[in-house]
Every structure is written in structure tokens, then in C-alpha cells.
PDB file of C-alpha atoms in Angstrom:
ATOM      1  CA  MET A   1     156.033 126.623 173.795  1.00 54.00           C
ATOM      2  CA  ALA A   2     155.944 122.966 174.487  1.00 59.00           C
ATOM      3  CA  GLU A   3     156.272 121.068 170.989  1.00 86.00           C
ATOM      4  CA  TYR A   4     153.269 118.559 170.164  1.00 92.00           C
ATOM      5  CA  LYS A   5     151.712 118.056 166.917  1.00 96.00           C
ATOM      6  CA  ILE A   6     148.074 118.512 166.130  1.00 97.00           C
ATOM      7  CA  LEU A   7     145.383 116.307 164.199  1.00 98.00           C
ATOM      8  CA  LEU A   8     142.538 118.645 163.400  1.00 97.00           C
ATOM      9  CA  VAL A   9     139.139 117.115 162.218  1.00 97.00           C
ATOM     10  CA  ASP A  10     136.348 118.632 160.679  1.00 96.00           C
ATOM     11  CA  ASP A  11     134.342 117.911 157.536  1.00 95.00           C
ATOM     12  CA  GLU A  12     134.789 121.441 156.586  1.00 94.00           C
ATOM     13  CA  GLU A  13     138.160 121.217 154.093  1.00 95.00           C
ATOM     14  CA  GLU A  14     138.688 124.652 154.092  1.00 95.00           C
ATOM     15  CA  LEU A  15     138.446 125.081 157.653  1.00 92.00           C
ATOM     16  CA  VAL A  16     140.748 122.617 158.850  1.00 94.00           C
ATOM     17  CA  THR A  17     143.708 123.419 155.826  1.00 96.00           C
ATOM     18  CA  THR A  18     143.583 127.318 157.009  1.00 95.00           C
ATOM     19  CA  MET A  19     144.018 126.164 160.973  1.00 95.00           C
ATOM     20  CA  VAL A  20     146.494 123.681 160.078  1.00 96.00           C
ATOM     21  CA  GLU A  21     148.552 126.942 157.838  1.00 96.00           C
ATOM     22  CA  ARG A  22     147.879 129.131 161.079  1.00 95.00           C
ATOM     23  CA  LEU A  23     149.322 126.295 163.314  1.00 95.00           C
ATOM     24  CA  GLU A  24     152.250 125.682 160.980  1.00 95.00           C
ATOM     25  CA  PHE A  25     152.905 129.301 160.941  1.00 94.00           C
ATOM     26  CA  ARG A  26     153.237 129.820 164.525  1.00 93.00           C
ATOM     27  CA  GLY A  27     155.749 126.782 164.542  1.00 93.00           C
ATOM     28  CA  LEU A  28     153.343 123.541 165.547  1.00 94.00           C
ATOM     29  CA  ALA A  29     153.241 120.813 163.714  1.00 96.00           C
ATOM     30  CA  ALA A  30     149.659 120.036 162.467  1.00 97.00           C
ATOM     31  CA  ALA A  31     147.539 117.964 159.929  1.00 98.00           C
ATOM     32  CA  ALA A  32     143.916 118.234 158.605  1.00 98.00           C
ATOM     33  CA  ALA A  33     141.710 115.184 158.342  1.00 98.00           C
ATOM     34  CA  THR A  34     138.129 115.646 157.102  1.00 97.00           C
ATOM     35  CA  SER A  35     136.169 112.590 158.644  1.00 97.00           C
ATOM     36  CA  GLY A  36     136.549 110.091 161.446  1.00 97.00           C
ATOM     37  CA  ALA A  37     138.071 107.486 159.145  1.00 97.00           C
ATOM     38  CA  ASP A  38     140.603 109.426 157.973  1.00 97.00           C
ATOM     39  CA  ALA A  39     141.809 110.471 161.366  1.00 98.00           C
ATOM     40  CA  LEU A  40     141.824 107.063 162.448  1.00 98.00           C
ATOM     41  CA  SER A  41     143.991 106.307 159.272  1.00 98.00           C
ATOM     42  CA  GLN A  42     146.028 109.018 160.181  1.00 98.00           C
ATOM     43  CA  LEU A  43     146.849 108.182 163.984  1.00 98.00           C
ATOM     44  CA  ARG A  44     147.659 104.506 163.182  1.00 98.00           C
ATOM     45  CA  ARG A  45     150.316 105.952 160.981  1.00 98.00           C
ATOM     46  CA  GLU A  46     151.519 108.848 162.687  1.00 97.00           C
ATOM     47  CA  ARG A  47     151.465 110.140 166.207  1.00 96.00           C
ATOM     48  CA  PHE A  48     149.777 113.016 167.352  1.00 97.00           C
ATOM     49  CA  ASP A  49     149.558 114.528 170.758  1.00 96.00           C
ATOM     50  CA  VAL A  50     146.569 116.379 170.348  1.00 96.00           C
ATOM     51  CA  VAL A  51     143.169 115.921 168.380  1.00 96.00           C
ATOM     52  CA  VAL A  52     140.657 118.760 167.857  1.00 96.00           C
ATOM     53  CA  ILE A  53     137.334 117.142 166.735  1.00 95.00           C
ATOM     54  CA  ASP A  54     133.953 118.511 165.407  1.00 93.00           C
ATOM     55  CA  LEU A  55     131.428 117.262 167.093  1.00 90.00           C
ATOM     56  CA  LYS A  56     128.930 117.202 164.269  1.00 89.00           C
ATOM     57  CA  MET A  57     130.324 115.452 160.870  1.00 92.00           C
ATOM     58  CA  PRO A  58     128.667 113.391 158.605  1.00 93.00           C
ATOM     59  CA  GLY A  59     129.312 109.314 158.695  1.00 94.00           C
ATOM     60  CA  MET A  60     131.290 108.749 161.893  1.00 94.00           C
ATOM     61  CA  ASP A  61     130.543 111.875 164.681  1.00 91.00           C
ATOM     62  CA  GLY A  62     132.616 113.564 166.801  1.00 92.00           C
ATOM     63  CA  LEU A  63     131.358 111.693 170.036  1.00 90.00           C
ATOM     64  CA  SER A  64     132.099 108.107 168.240  1.00 93.00           C
ATOM     65  CA  LEU A  65     135.677 109.454 167.002  1.00 95.00           C
ATOM     66  CA  ARG A  66     136.673 110.315 170.690  1.00 93.00           C
ATOM     67  CA  ASP A  67     135.596 107.383 172.225  1.00 93.00           C
ATOM     68  CA  LEU A  68     137.885 105.183 169.321  1.00 96.00           C
ATOM     69  CA  ILE A  69     140.750 107.543 170.416  1.00 96.00           C
ATOM     70  CA  ALA A  70     140.272 107.035 174.033  1.00 94.00           C
ATOM     71  CA  VAL A  71     140.309 103.115 173.229  1.00 96.00           C
ATOM     72  CA  GLU A  72     143.089 102.554 170.678  1.00 96.00           C
ATOM     73  CA  PHE A  73     144.920 106.017 171.652  1.00 96.00           C
ATOM     74  CA  PRO A  74     144.448 106.480 175.436  1.00 93.00           C
ATOM     75  CA  GLY A  75     147.381 108.938 175.803  1.00 91.00           C
ATOM     76  CA  ILE A  76     145.928 111.530 172.873  1.00 94.00           C
ATOM     77  CA  LEU A  77     144.610 114.701 174.180  1.00 94.00           C
ATOM     78  CA  VAL A  78     141.234 115.221 172.535  1.00 94.00           C
ATOM     79  CA  LEU A  79     139.123 118.369 172.430  1.00 93.00           C
ATOM     80  CA  MET A  80     135.948 119.136 170.776  1.00 91.00           C
ATOM     81  CA  ALA A  81     134.757 121.765 169.053  1.00 91.00           C
ATOM     82  CA  THR A  82     131.598 122.718 167.467  1.00 87.00           C
ATOM     83  CA  GLY A  83     129.795 125.177 165.184  1.00 83.00           C
ATOM     84  CA  HIS A  84     126.342 124.745 166.342  1.00 72.00           C
ATOM     85  CA  GLY A  85     124.745 126.242 168.960  1.00 62.00           C
ATOM     86  CA  SER A  86     125.330 127.881 172.574  1.00 58.00           C
ATOM     87  CA  ASP A  87     128.029 126.711 175.244  1.00 53.00           C
ATOM     88  CA  ALA A  88     124.754 125.242 176.718  1.00 54.00           C
ATOM     89  CA  ALA A  89     123.258 123.169 173.724  1.00 53.00           C
ATOM     90  CA  SER A  90     127.084 122.324 173.089  1.00 55.00           C
ATOM     91  CA  ALA A  91     127.389 120.883 176.594  1.00 55.00           C
ATOM     92  CA  ALA A  92     124.280 119.187 176.508  1.00 55.00           C
ATOM     93  CA  ALA A  93     125.427 116.966 173.502  1.00 56.00           C
ATOM     94  CA  LEU A  94     128.269 115.741 175.224  1.00 59.00           C
ATOM     95  CA  PRO A  95     127.974 112.964 177.771  1.00 54.00           C
ATOM     96  CA  GLU A  96     128.449 113.603 181.647  1.00 52.00           C
ATOM     97  CA  GLY A  97     132.179 114.791 182.613  1.00 49.00           C
ATOM     98  CA  GLY A  98     131.757 118.651 182.203  1.00 52.00           C
ATOM     99  CA  GLU A  99     134.372 118.685 179.174  1.00 67.00           C
ATOM    100  CA  GLU A 100     134.801 121.879 177.501  1.00 74.00           C
ATOM    101  CA  VAL A 101     133.756 122.553 173.599  1.00 83.00           C
ATOM    102  CA  LEU A 102     135.570 125.002 171.460  1.00 87.00           C
ATOM    103  CA  LEU A 103     132.935 127.286 169.340  1.00 86.00           C
ATOM    104  CA  LYS A 104     133.748 127.769 166.235  1.00 86.00           C
ATOM    105  CA  PRO A 105     135.228 130.061 164.721  1.00 87.00           C
ATOM    106  CA  PHE A 106     137.419 130.142 167.413  1.00 89.00           C
ATOM    107  CA  SER A 107     141.024 131.820 167.456  1.00 92.00           C
ATOM    108  CA  ILE A 108     144.336 129.912 167.016  1.00 93.00           C
ATOM    109  CA  GLU A 109     145.540 131.584 170.208  1.00 93.00           C
ATOM    110  CA  VAL A 110     142.160 130.191 172.231  1.00 92.00           C
ATOM    111  CA  LEU A 111     143.180 126.746 171.108  1.00 93.00           C
ATOM    112  CA  ILE A 112     146.983 126.754 171.669  1.00 93.00           C
ATOM    113  CA  ASP A 113     145.899 128.438 175.655  1.00 92.00           C
ATOM    114  CA  LEU A 114     143.480 125.798 175.830  1.00 92.00           C
ATOM    115  CA  ILE A 115     146.032 122.824 174.787  1.00 92.00           C
ATOM    116  CA  GLU A 116     148.752 124.397 176.706  1.00 92.00           C
ATOM    117  CA  ARG A 117     146.596 124.255 179.899  1.00 91.00           C
ATOM    118  CA  LYS A 118     145.382 121.127 179.312  1.00 89.00           C
ATOM    119  CA  ARG A 119     148.343 119.775 179.134  1.00 88.00           C
ATOM    120  CA  ARG A 120     149.528 121.238 182.459  1.00 87.00           C
ATOM    121  CA  GLY A 121     146.736 119.505 183.584  1.00 82.00           C
ATOM    122  CA  GLY A 122     144.608 122.725 183.962  1.00 63.00           C
ATOM    123  CA  GLY A 123     140.960 123.353 182.831  1.00 56.00           C
ATOM    124  CA  GLY A 124     138.936 126.281 182.692  1.00 49.00           C
ATOM    125  CA  ALA A 125     136.954 127.442 179.782  1.00 46.00           C
ATOM    126  CA  PRO A 126     138.198 128.365 176.353  1.00 46.00           C
TER     127      PRO A 126
END
């Protein structure tokens, strides 16, 4: 498995903390942010290769954060996640372009598989 550093962004602190622990258990570097502002602050201090963002968060939502990351940190792989609704509802929340959305709860294996496929340039459903 390639080495990369993951930033998980979700307002559910317990969820992101647990996900970080599970990723670290598998030997991956990971950190948690509980808001868009916290995520931007961490991105400005540390280098991350992948950011996983919850679509719906108070304050800055996931799509706004994704757009800011695309401008300020264009080389970072950004994945979106949601615990709200079905595949269709989640896809409808995204602008055109066919982005994939991880549906919570998702397993660490699903996340790692999607990251590996995206980093190799592949797509496909998570």
C-alpha cells in the first residue's frame, strides 16, 4: 500500500476520531477536523494527500470546503461522504461531473479501496 496522509472532516467528532484510529491501526497517517475552518487550518500547516469531507456540516458545508481546497490545494484528492439519503439523493446534491459519494457508515476497507483506485486514476463505485 502506498503511503499517504488522510484528513477526515466531519462534525461528528467521535466518528472521525474512531476513523483516524482505524486508519492509523492499518499504518496510514491520518488526522481529524470537525469543521471546514479546522480543516483549512490543518491543510495550511501540514501536507495531506487525501481529504474526506462530510457533505453536510454546520457553518461551511462540504461542497464549499471542497471548492476552497480545489483552489488553494489543487493536488489533493478530495472525496465526499454523507450520512444523509440514498445514492441518488447524494448525487443530486453534487454539481455535474459524476463525483462519487461515500455513504456513511462506510468501512475502512471501502475507503482505502476508493483512495487506492482514485490515486491510480481509476473510478468506479465505492
